[in-house]
Amino acid sequence: MKRSDLTQRARHYINGRWETGVTTGLSENPSDTSEVVAEYARADRIQTELAIRAAADAFRHWSHSTPQRRADVLDQIGSEILARKDQLGLLLAREEGKTLPEAVAEATRAGQIFKFFAGEALRAGGESMASVRPGVHVDVTREPVGVVGLIAPWNFPLAIPAWKIAPALAYGNTVVFKPAELVPGCGWALADIISRAALPAGAFNLVMGSGREVGQTLVDSPLVDALSFTGSVETGERVLQGATARRAKVQLEMGGKNPLVVLADADLDKAVDCAVQGAYYSTGQRCTASSRLVVEAKVFDAFVARLRDRMAALRVGHAVEPGVHIGPVVSRAQLAQNLAWMTIAREEGAEHLFGGEPLQRATVGHFMSPALFLAKPEHRVAREEIFGPIACVLRADDYEHALALANDTPFGLCAGICTTSLKHAMHFRRHARVGMTMVNLPTAGVDYHVPFGGRKGSSYGPREQGRYAAEFYTSVKTGYMLA
């Protein structure tokens, strides 16, 4: 593998200092696997415990800082991210494989998130009220939880860490941040920016390494008061069991199998556009991806024909090349998993309608064409999260059947509907058993100032993002005083 001037040398950030690791690792460019994107330090349990102790020691100082100081710190971080969005976007595209326009947009969103929570630091609310007893005064206030462990995934390596780190710091908590090992360069770049803000040593710490070492230490440590995790269901369940056993506060985002319902009265061109963007952009590597397309029988054939035409026109290639719609799959292992899903779908009897083949490009990378299957509700391809550019279509008899199919999943993150019927749109928004609904919009694509999260197997604990983030990152205190 080749190194260049663009190769990041990523180190841990512990107690205000840059530290080398116990071992080192490499991240590669999924568009060109000969290129090293980052050489990064890998921590063990002992080094992770040092970061946790640093965060615990810094908590008293940072938790008692003024709202203005916290706002200024977050605003400075947000401003630098926005000023460097093109540079950060290029790094993200090289390390994760997201197309360059999508990567720059994600960097922009990360900056906007820090700016938003700079404002929230100044808007910390509370209540003052009279008691039911004469002469007694009551205050209800929010206080920071303490040391927060943040475990982020690889698919949004700037935005998801931002929407965890920013509210944690805004409300006075201290942080130990673990990025995914596939994207250490992005985690380091974010930490590099944060290190230049006026934070006390230990208030923010970056520790890179495996889930078995770094992640499990965060779960087990009695000094970590709260854990926010985004990742797989299997790992999320282990985090939940381990952290709640010692009564730590836990927040989990674990994925989805999101339906997009297309009714007979829908604008089919708009519906196809929603399906393509939701199912295949970002290489389908989004927990909000619409991988289950539930289409009313009257327009089923017409919708599928138009969708296949659109899929054939999608350009798959190197993430930084102009005009590319879909970049590579993030890793060799993820590509192998996607191809295994193609085999599973065929063996179970799903009809292969389009794509799913490995692709050769000018550089050696993890490329595959977007895939589509005609499935039945019981097929695994219609029930389990794949996390790749593979979607299926399900035929629905009518609206009621489509709604039933949409809800027939163990997940409950997001659901969309394409229709011109206000009646059906309003009914769907009320009766879809999910945390977020979309009408005539792709299921993937959310705003940063409103709550994010789902139901059933998708999420656990309070919502992320927006003002609702305070529910996780603060604790409520009720105070009584005799006047």
Tab-separated table of C-alpha atoms in Angstrom:
chain	number	residue	atom	x	y	z
A	1	MET	CA	0.000	0.000	0.000
A	2	LYS	CA	1.254	3.463	-0.858
A	3	ARG	CA	1.557	6.457	1.449
A	4	SER	CA	1.445	10.061	0.281
A	5	ASP	CA	1.416	13.625	1.569
A	6	LEU	CA	-2.313	13.129	2.136
A	7	THR	CA	-1.803	10.208	4.536
A	8	GLN	CA	-2.942	11.192	8.040
A	9	ARG	CA	-0.828	10.350	11.082
A	10	ALA	CA	-3.606	9.964	13.621
A	11	ARG	CA	-2.806	9.835	17.332
A	12	HIS	CA	-4.942	9.649	20.462
A	13	TYR	CA	-5.889	12.874	22.240
A	14	ILE	CA	-5.830	12.218	25.982
A	15	ASN	CA	-5.866	14.835	28.763
A	16	GLY	CA	-4.974	17.626	26.373
A	17	ARG	CA	-1.998	15.824	24.793
A	18	TRP	CA	-1.433	13.848	21.587
A	19	GLU	CA	-0.386	10.307	22.422
A	20	THR	CA	0.934	7.354	20.448
A	21	GLY	CA	-0.790	3.997	20.766
A	22	VAL	CA	0.138	0.570	22.032
A	23	THR	CA	-0.101	-0.652	18.430
A	24	THR	CA	-0.785	0.980	15.067
A	25	GLY	CA	-3.263	0.359	12.266
A	26	LEU	CA	-3.930	1.502	8.712
A	27	SER	CA	-7.081	2.689	6.977
A	28	GLU	CA	-7.296	2.305	3.205
A	29	ASN	CA	-9.128	4.120	0.461
A	30	PRO	CA	-12.039	1.881	-0.635
A	31	SER	CA	-11.918	3.534	-4.082
A	32	ASP	CA	-8.223	2.684	-4.435
A	33	THR	CA	-7.107	0.023	-1.997
A	34	SER	CA	-3.427	0.689	-2.739
A	35	GLU	CA	-3.666	4.065	-0.944
A	36	VAL	CA	-3.184	4.469	2.810
A	37	VAL	CA	-5.500	7.180	4.111
A	38	ALA	CA	-4.386	7.094	7.751
A	39	GLU	CA	-1.804	5.473	9.996
A	40	TYR	CA	-3.468	5.510	13.386
A	41	ALA	CA	-2.679	4.722	16.989
A	42	ARG	CA	-4.577	1.846	18.615
A	43	ALA	CA	-5.187	1.842	22.356
A	44	ASP	CA	-5.548	-0.975	24.852
A	45	ARG	CA	-7.644	-1.041	28.031
A	46	ILE	CA	-4.994	0.709	30.129
A	47	GLN	CA	-4.688	3.657	27.747
A	48	THR	CA	-8.482	3.882	27.476
A	49	GLU	CA	-8.750	3.969	31.261
A	50	LEU	CA	-6.297	6.905	31.304
A	51	ALA	CA	-8.617	8.818	28.972
A	52	ILE	CA	-11.626	8.001	31.147
A	53	ARG	CA	-9.797	9.162	34.276
A	54	ALA	CA	-8.814	12.395	32.519
A	55	ALA	CA	-12.457	13.021	31.617
A	56	ALA	CA	-13.557	12.312	35.199
A	57	ASP	CA	-10.940	14.710	36.592
A	58	ALA	CA	-11.986	17.459	34.127
A	59	PHE	CA	-15.697	17.135	34.828
A	60	ARG	CA	-15.843	19.461	37.841
A	61	HIS	CA	-14.137	22.275	35.944
A	62	TRP	CA	-16.082	21.959	32.698
A	63	SER	CA	-19.483	21.257	34.279
A	64	HIS	CA	-19.199	24.512	36.244
A	65	SER	CA	-18.106	26.609	33.265
A	66	THR	CA	-20.433	29.374	32.140
A	67	PRO	CA	-22.908	28.865	29.303
A	68	GLN	CA	-21.094	31.607	27.387
A	69	ARG	CA	-17.790	29.763	27.592
A	70	ARG	CA	-19.350	26.543	26.350
A	71	ALA	CA	-21.132	28.412	23.562
A	72	ASP	CA	-17.900	30.093	22.464
A	73	VAL	CA	-16.026	26.772	22.376
A	74	LEU	CA	-18.690	25.056	20.255
A	75	ASP	CA	-19.037	28.052	17.944
A	76	GLN	CA	-15.280	28.074	17.345
A	77	ILE	CA	-15.301	24.351	16.516
A	78	GLY	CA	-18.252	24.780	14.156
A	79	SER	CA	-16.625	27.729	12.409
A	80	GLU	CA	-13.400	25.837	11.730
A	81	ILE	CA	-15.263	22.810	10.413
A	82	LEU	CA	-17.223	24.994	8.007
A	83	ALA	CA	-14.079	26.839	6.910
A	84	ARG	CA	-12.408	23.483	6.157
A	85	LYS	CA	-15.434	21.632	4.778
A	86	ASP	CA	-13.845	20.942	1.389
A	87	GLN	CA	-10.678	19.527	2.941
A	88	LEU	CA	-12.664	17.448	5.424
A	89	GLY	CA	-15.005	16.281	2.676
A	90	LEU	CA	-12.076	15.062	0.594
A	91	LEU	CA	-10.704	13.116	3.562
A	92	LEU	CA	-14.133	11.586	4.213
A	93	ALA	CA	-14.580	10.595	0.559
A	94	ARG	CA	-11.135	8.967	0.503
A	95	GLU	CA	-11.550	7.083	3.772
A	96	GLU	CA	-15.234	6.054	3.789
A	97	GLY	CA	-16.028	6.089	0.056
A	98	LYS	CA	-18.903	8.559	0.075
A	99	THR	CA	-19.045	10.622	-3.121
A	100	LEU	CA	-17.294	13.959	-2.809
A	101	PRO	CA	-20.475	16.123	-2.946
A	102	GLU	CA	-22.080	13.961	-0.243
A	103	ALA	CA	-18.887	14.067	1.831
A	104	VAL	CA	-18.609	17.867	1.694
A	105	ALA	CA	-22.303	18.106	2.606
A	106	GLU	CA	-21.666	15.892	5.628
A	107	ALA	CA	-18.744	18.047	6.766
A	108	THR	CA	-20.984	21.094	6.417
A	109	ARG	CA	-23.637	19.415	8.518
A	110	ALA	CA	-21.096	18.619	11.229
A	111	GLY	CA	-20.178	22.283	11.443
A	112	GLN	CA	-23.827	23.308	11.572
A	113	ILE	CA	-24.457	20.867	14.425
A	114	PHE	CA	-21.732	22.446	16.562
A	115	LYS	CA	-23.125	25.898	15.758
A	116	PHE	CA	-26.633	24.781	16.759
A	117	PHE	CA	-25.479	23.439	20.116
A	118	ALA	CA	-23.469	26.596	20.735
A	119	GLY	CA	-26.854	28.283	20.850
A	120	GLU	CA	-28.330	25.521	22.992
A	121	ALA	CA	-25.599	26.046	25.577
A	122	LEU	CA	-27.063	29.527	26.113
A	123	ARG	CA	-30.657	28.291	26.167
A	124	ALA	CA	-30.421	25.805	29.025
A	125	GLY	CA	-33.926	25.872	30.413
A	126	GLY	CA	-35.548	25.234	33.742
A	127	GLU	CA	-38.794	25.803	35.579
A	128	SER	CA	-39.705	27.822	38.630
A	129	MET	CA	-43.058	27.272	40.274
A	130	ALA	CA	-45.025	27.613	43.467
A	131	SER	CA	-45.334	24.606	45.730
A	132	VAL	CA	-48.675	23.209	46.863
A	133	ARG	CA	-47.419	24.090	50.356
A	134	PRO	CA	-47.454	27.715	51.541
A	135	GLY	CA	-44.109	29.479	51.572
A	136	VAL	CA	-42.265	26.780	49.629
A	137	HIS	CA	-40.566	27.504	46.295
A	138	VAL	CA	-39.764	24.840	43.672
A	139	ASP	CA	-37.101	24.880	40.931
A	140	VAL	CA	-36.618	22.215	38.260
A	141	THR	CA	-33.191	22.359	36.618
A	142	ARG	CA	-30.971	20.231	34.378
A	143	GLU	CA	-27.424	19.223	35.209
A	144	PRO	CA	-24.770	17.397	33.165
A	145	VAL	CA	-24.675	13.624	33.549
A	146	GLY	CA	-20.889	13.303	33.923
A	147	VAL	CA	-18.383	11.391	31.804
A	148	VAL	CA	-19.954	10.312	28.512
A	149	GLY	CA	-18.538	7.529	26.324
A	150	LEU	CA	-19.352	8.042	22.642
A	151	ILE	CA	-19.012	5.109	20.220
A	152	ALA	CA	-19.594	6.165	16.606
A	153	PRO	CA	-20.007	4.156	13.365
A	154	TRP	CA	-18.096	4.409	10.099
A	155	ASN	CA	-20.897	5.441	7.753
A	156	PHE	CA	-21.193	9.103	8.860
A	157	PRO	CA	-17.731	9.652	10.368
A	158	LEU	CA	-18.122	13.415	10.840
A	159	ALA	CA	-21.842	14.069	11.302
A	160	ILE	CA	-22.668	11.344	13.842
A	161	PRO	CA	-19.686	12.139	16.097
A	162	ALA	CA	-20.689	15.806	15.857
A	163	TRP	CA	-24.251	15.163	16.963
A	164	LYS	CA	-22.921	13.224	19.961
A	165	ILE	CA	-19.933	15.376	20.963
A	166	ALA	CA	-21.585	18.791	20.542
A	167	PRO	CA	-24.547	18.277	22.936
A	168	ALA	CA	-22.367	16.402	25.425
A	169	LEU	CA	-20.044	19.405	25.706
A	170	ALA	CA	-22.835	21.982	25.427
A	171	TYR	CA	-24.543	20.649	28.562
A	172	GLY	CA	-21.298	20.449	30.571
A	173	ASN	CA	-20.330	16.787	30.233
A	174	THR	CA	-16.840	15.499	29.499
A	175	VAL	CA	-16.216	13.099	26.625
A	176	VAL	CA	-14.278	10.003	25.625
A	177	PHE	CA	-14.844	9.497	21.897
A	178	LYS	CA	-14.176	6.231	20.047
A	179	PRO	CA	-14.503	6.390	16.244
A	180	ALA	CA	-14.896	3.275	14.112
A	181	GLU	CA	-11.630	1.661	13.065
A	182	LEU	CA	-12.484	1.996	9.371
A	183	VAL	CA	-12.450	5.817	9.649
A	184	PRO	CA	-9.757	6.874	12.152
A	185	GLY	CA	-8.584	9.709	9.907
A	186	CYS	CA	-11.975	11.406	10.104
A	187	GLY	CA	-12.126	10.919	13.877
A	188	TRP	CA	-8.640	12.385	14.263
A	189	ALA	CA	-9.428	15.367	11.993
A	190	LEU	CA	-12.444	16.227	14.127
A	191	ALA	CA	-10.414	15.844	17.330
A	192	ASP	CA	-7.677	18.038	15.851
A	193	ILE	CA	-10.177	20.859	15.406
A	194	ILE	CA	-11.658	20.344	18.880
A	195	SER	CA	-8.156	20.399	20.412
A	196	ARG	CA	-7.738	24.031	19.337
A	197	ALA	CA	-10.834	25.187	21.217
A	198	ALA	CA	-10.529	26.528	24.755
A	199	LEU	CA	-11.439	23.294	26.522
A	200	PRO	CA	-9.794	22.276	29.798
A	201	ALA	CA	-7.450	19.304	29.512
A	202	GLY	CA	-9.455	16.075	29.717
A	203	ALA	CA	-12.818	17.569	28.787
A	204	PHE	CA	-12.563	15.905	25.376
A	205	ASN	CA	-10.571	12.753	24.630
A	206	LEU	CA	-10.088	10.723	21.444
A	207	VAL	CA	-9.193	7.037	21.824
A	208	MET	CA	-8.940	4.810	18.752
A	209	GLY	CA	-8.911	1.046	18.628
A	210	SER	CA	-11.050	-2.065	18.656
A	211	GLY	CA	-14.452	-2.534	20.191
A	212	ARG	CA	-13.048	-5.419	22.239
A	213	GLU	CA	-10.465	-3.177	23.894
A	214	VAL	CA	-11.595	0.465	23.776
A	215	GLY	CA	-15.339	-0.049	23.440
A	216	GLN	CA	-15.612	-2.686	26.136
A	217	THR	CA	-13.545	-0.589	28.546
A	218	LEU	CA	-15.996	2.289	28.083
A	219	VAL	CA	-18.894	-0.085	28.742
A	220	ASP	CA	-17.300	-1.580	31.859
A	221	SER	CA	-15.802	1.491	33.516
A	222	PRO	CA	-17.636	2.720	36.638
A	223	LEU	CA	-16.372	6.225	35.834
A	224	VAL	CA	-18.377	6.384	32.585
A	225	ASP	CA	-21.805	7.715	33.555
A	226	ALA	CA	-23.480	7.481	30.144
A	227	LEU	CA	-22.881	5.694	26.834
A	228	SER	CA	-24.154	6.718	23.404
A	229	PHE	CA	-23.670	4.048	20.736
A	230	THR	CA	-24.518	3.904	17.036
A	231	GLY	CA	-23.854	0.648	15.212
A	232	SER	CA	-25.075	-2.892	14.713
A	233	VAL	CA	-27.899	-4.532	16.627
A	234	GLU	CA	-25.632	-7.280	17.913
A	235	THR	CA	-23.062	-4.878	19.355
A	236	GLY	CA	-25.751	-2.543	20.655
A	237	GLU	CA	-27.326	-5.355	22.648
A	238	ARG	CA	-23.969	-6.100	24.298
A	239	VAL	CA	-23.486	-2.416	25.134
A	240	LEU	CA	-26.967	-2.290	26.653
A	241	GLN	CA	-26.485	-5.386	28.795
A	242	GLY	CA	-23.063	-4.355	30.045
A	243	ALA	CA	-23.811	-0.698	30.772
A	244	THR	CA	-27.234	-1.107	32.336
A	245	ALA	CA	-25.882	-3.863	34.602
A	246	ARG	CA	-24.005	-1.093	36.404
A	247	ARG	CA	-26.886	1.399	35.944
A	248	ALA	CA	-25.170	3.692	33.437
A	249	LYS	CA	-27.364	5.774	31.176
A	250	VAL	CA	-27.571	4.278	27.667
A	251	GLN	CA	-28.601	5.563	24.231
A	252	LEU	CA	-28.564	3.224	21.223
A	253	GLU	CA	-29.142	3.654	17.483
A	254	MET	CA	-28.978	0.241	15.821
A	255	GLY	CA	-30.303	0.461	12.297
A	256	GLY	CA	-33.442	-0.095	10.303
A	257	LYS	CA	-35.212	-1.893	7.478
A	258	ASN	CA	-37.084	1.133	6.282
A	259	PRO	CA	-40.109	0.913	3.971
A	260	LEU	CA	-40.978	3.344	1.211
A	261	VAL	CA	-44.644	2.901	0.251
A	262	VAL	CA	-45.661	3.884	-3.297
A	263	LEU	CA	-49.398	4.199	-3.834
A	264	ALA	CA	-51.214	4.097	-7.169
A	265	ASP	CA	-51.942	7.834	-7.067
A	266	ALA	CA	-48.277	8.792	-6.594
A	267	ASP	CA	-46.215	10.830	-9.029
A	268	LEU	CA	-44.151	7.879	-10.280
A	269	ASP	CA	-41.163	9.936	-11.385
A	270	LYS	CA	-40.970	11.514	-7.939
A	271	ALA	CA	-41.459	8.120	-6.300
A	272	VAL	CA	-38.631	6.582	-8.332
A	273	ASP	CA	-36.395	9.496	-7.406
A	274	CYS	CA	-37.201	8.957	-3.712
A	275	ALA	CA	-36.461	5.249	-4.058
A	276	VAL	CA	-33.125	5.742	-5.832
A	277	GLN	CA	-31.893	8.387	-3.414
A	278	GLY	CA	-33.105	6.530	-0.359
A	279	ALA	CA	-31.982	3.037	-1.322
A	280	TYR	CA	-28.740	3.573	-3.243
A	281	TYR	CA	-27.097	6.920	-2.507
A	282	SER	CA	-24.249	6.730	0.020
A	283	THR	CA	-23.947	3.180	-1.408
A	284	GLY	CA	-26.994	2.225	0.684
A	285	GLN	CA	-24.819	2.469	3.802
A	286	ARG	CA	-27.314	4.425	5.885
A	287	CYS	CA	-29.529	3.217	8.719
A	288	THR	CA	-32.309	5.295	7.139
A	289	ALA	CA	-31.946	3.670	3.697
A	290	SER	CA	-35.247	2.604	2.109
A	291	SER	CA	-34.349	-1.013	1.406
A	292	ARG	CA	-38.011	-2.185	1.312
A	293	LEU	CA	-40.055	-0.652	-1.516
A	294	VAL	CA	-43.730	-1.454	-0.953
A	295	VAL	CA	-45.620	-0.730	-4.193
A	296	GLU	CA	-49.357	-0.858	-4.832
A	297	ALA	CA	-50.265	-3.495	-7.446
A	298	LYS	CA	-51.887	-1.055	-9.897
A	299	VAL	CA	-48.559	0.704	-10.564
A	300	PHE	CA	-46.156	-2.073	-9.607
A	301	ASP	CA	-44.939	-2.981	-13.105
A	302	ALA	CA	-44.667	0.639	-14.236
A	303	PHE	CA	-42.744	1.618	-11.092
A	304	VAL	CA	-40.306	-1.292	-11.373
A	305	ALA	CA	-39.665	-0.564	-15.065
A	306	ARG	CA	-38.869	3.085	-14.357
A	307	LEU	CA	-36.742	2.170	-11.351
A	308	ARG	CA	-34.651	-0.272	-13.370
A	309	ASP	CA	-34.082	2.388	-16.035
A	310	ARG	CA	-32.874	4.827	-13.381
A	311	MET	CA	-30.628	2.220	-11.776
A	312	ALA	CA	-29.022	1.454	-15.138
A	313	ALA	CA	-28.153	5.153	-15.524
A	314	LEU	CA	-26.426	5.397	-12.130
A	315	ARG	CA	-22.670	5.766	-12.392
A	316	VAL	CA	-20.607	3.741	-9.909
A	317	GLY	CA	-16.981	4.758	-9.465
A	318	HIS	CA	-14.183	6.414	-7.526
A	319	ALA	CA	-15.668	8.616	-4.813
A	320	VAL	CA	-13.815	11.780	-5.813
A	321	GLU	CA	-14.475	11.532	-9.568
A	322	PRO	CA	-16.957	14.093	-10.946
A	323	GLY	CA	-20.333	12.724	-11.991
A	324	VAL	CA	-20.216	9.591	-9.823
A	325	HIS	CA	-23.556	8.764	-8.162
A	326	ILE	CA	-22.441	5.800	-6.043
A	327	GLY	CA	-19.015	5.285	-4.540
A	328	PRO	CA	-17.470	2.039	-3.348
A	329	VAL	CA	-18.612	-0.177	-0.511
A	330	VAL	CA	-16.629	0.803	2.589
A	331	SER	CA	-14.479	-2.323	2.931
A	332	ARG	CA	-13.564	-5.707	1.495
A	333	ALA	CA	-15.475	-7.435	4.296
A	334	GLN	CA	-18.606	-5.340	3.677
A	335	LEU	CA	-18.474	-6.101	-0.054
A	336	ALA	CA	-18.186	-9.833	0.675
A	337	GLN	CA	-21.173	-9.564	3.000
A	338	ASN	CA	-23.213	-7.779	0.325
A	339	LEU	CA	-22.380	-10.440	-2.258
A	340	ALA	CA	-23.335	-13.133	0.257
A	341	TRP	CA	-26.720	-11.428	0.583
A	342	MET	CA	-27.166	-11.677	-3.179
A	343	THR	CA	-26.743	-15.449	-2.875
A	344	ILE	CA	-29.067	-15.688	0.127
A	345	ALA	CA	-31.808	-13.751	-1.671
A	346	ARG	CA	-31.630	-15.989	-4.751
A	347	GLU	CA	-31.549	-19.213	-2.738
A	348	GLU	CA	-34.639	-18.178	-0.774
A	349	GLY	CA	-36.567	-17.562	-3.980
A	350	ALA	CA	-36.459	-13.790	-4.358
A	351	GLU	CA	-36.487	-12.799	-8.031
A	352	HIS	CA	-33.314	-10.999	-9.090
A	353	LEU	CA	-34.395	-7.947	-11.100
A	354	PHE	CA	-31.200	-5.941	-11.475
A	355	GLY	CA	-27.546	-5.527	-10.567
A	356	GLY	CA	-25.500	-6.653	-7.607
A	357	GLU	CA	-22.350	-7.581	-9.527
A	358	PRO	CA	-18.794	-6.676	-8.481
A	359	LEU	CA	-17.437	-3.995	-10.806
A	360	GLN	CA	-13.953	-3.333	-12.159
A	361	ARG	CA	-12.791	0.253	-12.403
A	362	ALA	CA	-9.520	2.020	-13.238
A	363	THR	CA	-8.427	1.638	-9.613
A	364	VAL	CA	-8.851	-1.475	-7.502
A	365	GLY	CA	-11.736	-0.807	-5.133
A	366	HIS	CA	-14.814	-2.306	-3.513
A	367	PHE	CA	-17.292	-1.481	-6.280
A	368	MET	CA	-20.637	-3.150	-6.950
A	369	SER	CA	-23.674	-2.223	-9.003
A	370	PRO	CA	-26.937	-1.361	-7.199
A	371	ALA	CA	-29.186	-4.408	-6.834
A	372	LEU	CA	-32.937	-4.971	-6.810
A	373	PHE	CA	-35.023	-8.042	-5.927
A	374	LEU	CA	-38.711	-8.881	-6.073
A	375	ALA	CA	-39.291	-10.407	-2.655
A	376	LYS	CA	-41.929	-11.788	-0.357
A	377	PRO	CA	-42.386	-10.514	3.201
A	378	GLU	CA	-40.852	-13.671	4.692
A	379	HIS	CA	-37.606	-13.454	2.705
A	380	ARG	CA	-34.578	-12.400	4.744
A	381	VAL	CA	-33.683	-9.776	2.147
A	382	ALA	CA	-36.988	-8.098	3.075
A	383	ARG	CA	-36.530	-8.390	6.845
A	384	GLU	CA	-32.871	-8.000	7.817
A	385	GLU	CA	-30.670	-4.931	7.496
A	386	ILE	CA	-28.045	-5.373	4.758
A	387	PHE	CA	-26.299	-1.983	4.851
A	388	GLY	CA	-25.420	-1.929	1.188
A	389	PRO	CA	-26.845	-0.965	-2.231
A	390	ILE	CA	-29.397	-3.801	-2.213
A	391	ALA	CA	-33.150	-3.194	-2.095
A	392	CYS	CA	-36.273	-5.259	-2.657
A	393	VAL	CA	-39.773	-4.518	-3.902
A	394	LEU	CA	-42.910	-5.951	-2.291
A	395	ARG	CA	-46.296	-5.965	-4.003
A	396	ALA	CA	-49.246	-4.524	-2.023
A	397	ASP	CA	-52.932	-5.026	-2.849
A	398	ASP	CA	-54.028	-1.609	-1.571
A	399	TYR	CA	-53.164	1.058	1.006
A	400	GLU	CA	-54.175	-1.037	4.030
A	401	HIS	CA	-52.032	-3.929	2.816
A	402	ALA	CA	-49.121	-1.571	2.131
A	403	LEU	CA	-49.323	-0.155	5.660
A	404	ALA	CA	-49.354	-3.668	7.119
A	405	LEU	CA	-46.294	-4.619	5.085
A	406	ALA	CA	-44.533	-1.422	6.099
A	407	ASN	CA	-45.058	-2.232	9.780
A	408	ASP	CA	-44.143	-5.900	9.406
A	409	THR	CA	-40.537	-5.533	10.553
A	410	PRO	CA	-38.630	-5.802	13.838
A	411	PHE	CA	-37.171	-2.348	13.137
A	412	GLY	CA	-38.871	1.020	13.448
A	413	LEU	CA	-36.540	3.847	12.463
A	414	CYS	CA	-38.068	5.553	9.428
A	415	ALA	CA	-40.875	5.005	6.915
A	416	GLY	CA	-41.889	6.929	3.821
A	417	ILE	CA	-44.911	7.158	1.553
A	418	CYS	CA	-45.344	8.577	-1.950
A	419	THR	CA	-48.920	9.655	-2.567
A	420	THR	CA	-51.037	12.628	-3.628
A	421	SER	CA	-53.726	11.681	-1.109
A	422	LEU	CA	-53.738	13.869	1.987
A	423	LYS	CA	-55.962	11.302	3.694
A	424	HIS	CA	-53.476	8.478	3.175
A	425	ALA	CA	-50.473	10.672	3.975
A	426	MET	CA	-51.960	11.748	7.319
A	427	HIS	CA	-53.100	8.231	8.182
A	428	PHE	CA	-49.656	6.823	7.362
A	429	ARG	CA	-47.886	9.403	9.514
A	430	ARG	CA	-50.093	8.433	12.436
A	431	HIS	CA	-50.047	4.643	12.023
A	432	ALA	CA	-46.524	3.842	10.774
A	433	ARG	CA	-44.785	2.323	13.805
A	434	VAL	CA	-41.535	4.225	13.438
A	435	GLY	CA	-39.749	7.201	14.928
A	436	MET	CA	-39.696	9.270	11.723
A	437	THR	CA	-41.977	9.486	8.680
A	438	MET	CA	-41.450	11.025	5.233
A	439	VAL	CA	-44.122	12.014	2.716
A	440	ASN	CA	-42.969	12.320	-0.907
A	441	LEU	CA	-39.357	12.437	0.328
A	442	PRO	CA	-36.562	9.848	0.512
A	443	THR	CA	-36.400	8.034	3.851
A	444	ALA	CA	-32.705	8.969	4.058
A	445	GLY	CA	-32.168	12.650	4.694
A	446	VAL	CA	-32.892	14.333	8.023
A	447	ASP	CA	-32.404	17.783	9.554
A	448	TYR	CA	-29.910	18.399	12.355
A	449	HIS	CA	-32.129	20.580	14.576
A	450	VAL	CA	-34.935	18.064	15.181
A	451	PRO	CA	-34.968	14.718	17.038
A	452	PHE	CA	-33.581	11.590	15.393
A	453	GLY	CA	-34.430	8.055	16.469
A	454	GLY	CA	-36.805	5.157	16.137
A	455	ARG	CA	-38.816	2.466	17.846
A	456	LYS	CA	-38.727	-1.312	18.285
A	457	GLY	CA	-35.320	-2.791	17.430
A	458	SER	CA	-33.929	0.417	15.936
A	459	SER	CA	-33.361	2.566	19.003
A	460	TYR	CA	-33.162	2.583	22.762
A	461	GLY	CA	-33.200	5.537	25.110
A	462	PRO	CA	-33.785	9.238	24.471
A	463	ARG	CA	-33.634	10.738	20.993
A	464	GLU	CA	-30.521	12.237	19.446
A	465	GLN	CA	-30.169	15.712	17.876
A	466	GLY	CA	-32.049	18.944	18.383
A	467	ARG	CA	-33.318	20.120	21.748
A	468	TYR	CA	-34.341	16.559	22.587
A	469	ALA	CA	-30.642	15.724	23.045
A	470	ALA	CA	-30.933	17.272	26.507
A	471	GLU	CA	-32.942	14.244	27.632
A	472	PHE	CA	-29.852	12.043	27.386
A	473	TYR	CA	-27.027	14.449	28.174
A	474	THR	CA	-28.587	15.979	31.285
A	475	SER	CA	-30.181	14.845	34.525
A	476	VAL	CA	-33.234	16.560	36.003
A	477	LYS	CA	-33.009	17.954	39.557
A	478	THR	CA	-35.963	19.236	41.573
A	479	GLY	CA	-35.140	21.719	44.346
A	480	TYR	CA	-37.361	22.838	47.219
A	481	MET	CA	-36.727	25.911	49.363
A	482	LEU	CA	-38.648	27.480	52.213
A	483	ALA	CA	-39.012	31.158	51.465
